[in-house]
Coordinates of C-alpha atoms in Angstrom, one line a residue:
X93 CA -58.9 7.6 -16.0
X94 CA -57.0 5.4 -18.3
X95 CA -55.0 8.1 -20.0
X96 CA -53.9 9.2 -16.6
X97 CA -52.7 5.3 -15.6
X98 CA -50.9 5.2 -18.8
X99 CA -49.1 8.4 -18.0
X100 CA -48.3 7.2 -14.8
X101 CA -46.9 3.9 -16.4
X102 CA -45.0 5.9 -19.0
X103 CA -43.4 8.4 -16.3
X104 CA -42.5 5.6 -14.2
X105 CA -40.7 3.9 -16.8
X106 CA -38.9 7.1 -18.0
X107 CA -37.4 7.4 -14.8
X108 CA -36.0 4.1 -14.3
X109 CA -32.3 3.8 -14.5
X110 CA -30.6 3.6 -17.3
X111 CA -28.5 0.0 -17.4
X112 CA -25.7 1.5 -19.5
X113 CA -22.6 -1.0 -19.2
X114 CA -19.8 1.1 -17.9
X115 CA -16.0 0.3 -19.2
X116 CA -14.4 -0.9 -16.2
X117 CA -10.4 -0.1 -17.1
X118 CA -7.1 -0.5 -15.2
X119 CA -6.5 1.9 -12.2
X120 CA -3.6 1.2 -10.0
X121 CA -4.6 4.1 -7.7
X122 CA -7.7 3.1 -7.2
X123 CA -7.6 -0.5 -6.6
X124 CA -4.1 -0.4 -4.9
X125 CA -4.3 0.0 -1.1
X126 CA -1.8 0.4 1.3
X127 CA -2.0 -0.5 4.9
X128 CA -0.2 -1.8 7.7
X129 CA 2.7 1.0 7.2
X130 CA 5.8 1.0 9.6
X131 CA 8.5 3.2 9.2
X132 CA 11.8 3.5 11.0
X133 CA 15.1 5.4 10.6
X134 CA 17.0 2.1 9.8
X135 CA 21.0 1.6 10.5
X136 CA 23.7 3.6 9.5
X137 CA 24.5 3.9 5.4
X138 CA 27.6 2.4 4.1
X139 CA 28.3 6.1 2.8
X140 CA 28.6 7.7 6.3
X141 CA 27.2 8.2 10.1
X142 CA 23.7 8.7 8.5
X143 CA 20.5 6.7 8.9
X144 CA 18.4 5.2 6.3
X145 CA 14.7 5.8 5.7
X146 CA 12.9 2.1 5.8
X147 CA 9.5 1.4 4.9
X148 CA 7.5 -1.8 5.7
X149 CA 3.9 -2.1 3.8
X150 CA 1.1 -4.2 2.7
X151 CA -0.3 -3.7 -0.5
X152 CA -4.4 -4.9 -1.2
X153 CA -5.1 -5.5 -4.9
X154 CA -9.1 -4.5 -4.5
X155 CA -9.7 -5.2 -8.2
X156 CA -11.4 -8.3 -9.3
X157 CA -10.1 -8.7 -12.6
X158 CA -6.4 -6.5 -12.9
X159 CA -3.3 -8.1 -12.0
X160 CA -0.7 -4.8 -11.2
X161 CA 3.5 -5.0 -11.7
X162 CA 6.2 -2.3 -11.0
X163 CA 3.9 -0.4 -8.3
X164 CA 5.4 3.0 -7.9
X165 CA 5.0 4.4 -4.3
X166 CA 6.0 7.9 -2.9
X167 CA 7.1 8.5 0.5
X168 CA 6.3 11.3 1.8
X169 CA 8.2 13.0 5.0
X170 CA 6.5 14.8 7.6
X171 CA 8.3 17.2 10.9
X172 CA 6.5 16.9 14.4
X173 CA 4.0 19.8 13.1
X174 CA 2.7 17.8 10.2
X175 CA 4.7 19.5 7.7
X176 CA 6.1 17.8 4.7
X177 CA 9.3 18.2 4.2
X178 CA 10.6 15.8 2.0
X179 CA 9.8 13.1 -0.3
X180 CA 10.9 9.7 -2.0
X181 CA 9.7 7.7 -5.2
X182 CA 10.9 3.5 -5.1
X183 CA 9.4 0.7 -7.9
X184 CA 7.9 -2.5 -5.8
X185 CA 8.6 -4.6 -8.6
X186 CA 6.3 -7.4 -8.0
X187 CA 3.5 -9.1 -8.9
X188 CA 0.0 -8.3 -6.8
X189 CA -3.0 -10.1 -8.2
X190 CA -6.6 -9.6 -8.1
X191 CA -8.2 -9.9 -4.6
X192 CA -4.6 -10.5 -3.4
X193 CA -2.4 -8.3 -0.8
X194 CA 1.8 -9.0 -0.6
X195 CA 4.5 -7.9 2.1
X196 CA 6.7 -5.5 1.1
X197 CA 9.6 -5.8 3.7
X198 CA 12.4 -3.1 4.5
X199 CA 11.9 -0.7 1.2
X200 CA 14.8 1.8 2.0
X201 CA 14.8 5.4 0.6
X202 CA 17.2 8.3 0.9
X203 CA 18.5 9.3 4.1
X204 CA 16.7 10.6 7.0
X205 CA 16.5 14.3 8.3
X206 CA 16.9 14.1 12.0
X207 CA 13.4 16.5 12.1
X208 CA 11.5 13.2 10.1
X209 CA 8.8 12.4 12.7
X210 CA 6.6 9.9 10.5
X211 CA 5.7 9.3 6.8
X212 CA 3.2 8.3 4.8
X213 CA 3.0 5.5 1.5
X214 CA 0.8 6.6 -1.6
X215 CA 0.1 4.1 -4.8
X216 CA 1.5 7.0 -7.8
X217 CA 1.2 4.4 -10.4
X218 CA 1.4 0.4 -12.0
X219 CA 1.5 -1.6 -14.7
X220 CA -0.6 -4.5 -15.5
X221 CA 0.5 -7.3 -16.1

């Protein structure tokens, strides 16, 4: 009977979890959120009769230690079917810290199709700071 409680004891501590410290690293797509996204065809270009795409985000730093810089974001362009049909890249060039969120305000990019019936914001990569 012994045997078979250390056995138990030995299996039970042979399948605890190991407690491996994992490398936490930088990851601007990961801990870079965006929400509250508005976007508008804004007024005319100086260039011609044509509208301007603008954008209006929040950005949520979700990491506890990172602070992130030169945030590249896509927009994306979709029709009234859902289809993407075009696309944008702009730098936010500022400064989100950890556990922080900023404003962006009025981000314009490229001109708008007259099909553009909404678009999307996506986090493609940061710096840290």
């Amino acid at each position: 009977m012994r045997v078979f409680c250390w056995v138990l004891v030995l299996l039970a501590l042979g399948c605890q979890e190991s407690k491996q410290k994992t490398t936490d690293s930088p990851d601007a797509v990961r801990d870079l959120l965006i929400d509250r996204s508005f976007w508008k065809p804004g007024s005319l270009s100086p260039a011609g009769g044509n509208r301007i795409n603008v954008h209006r985000f929040t950005i949520t730093n979700t990491s506890h230690k990172y602070t992130y810089k030169k945030i590249e974001v896509r927009f994306d362009y979709y029709d009234s079917s859902h289809r993407k049909i075009d696309a944008a890249k702009r730098i936010v060039d500022q400064l989100v810290e950890p556990r922080a969120a900023i404003q962006i305000n009025d981000v314009k990019a490229d001109i708008t199709r007259p099909d553009v019936a909404s678009a999307t914001v996506t986090i493609i990569s940061a710096s840290v700071n």
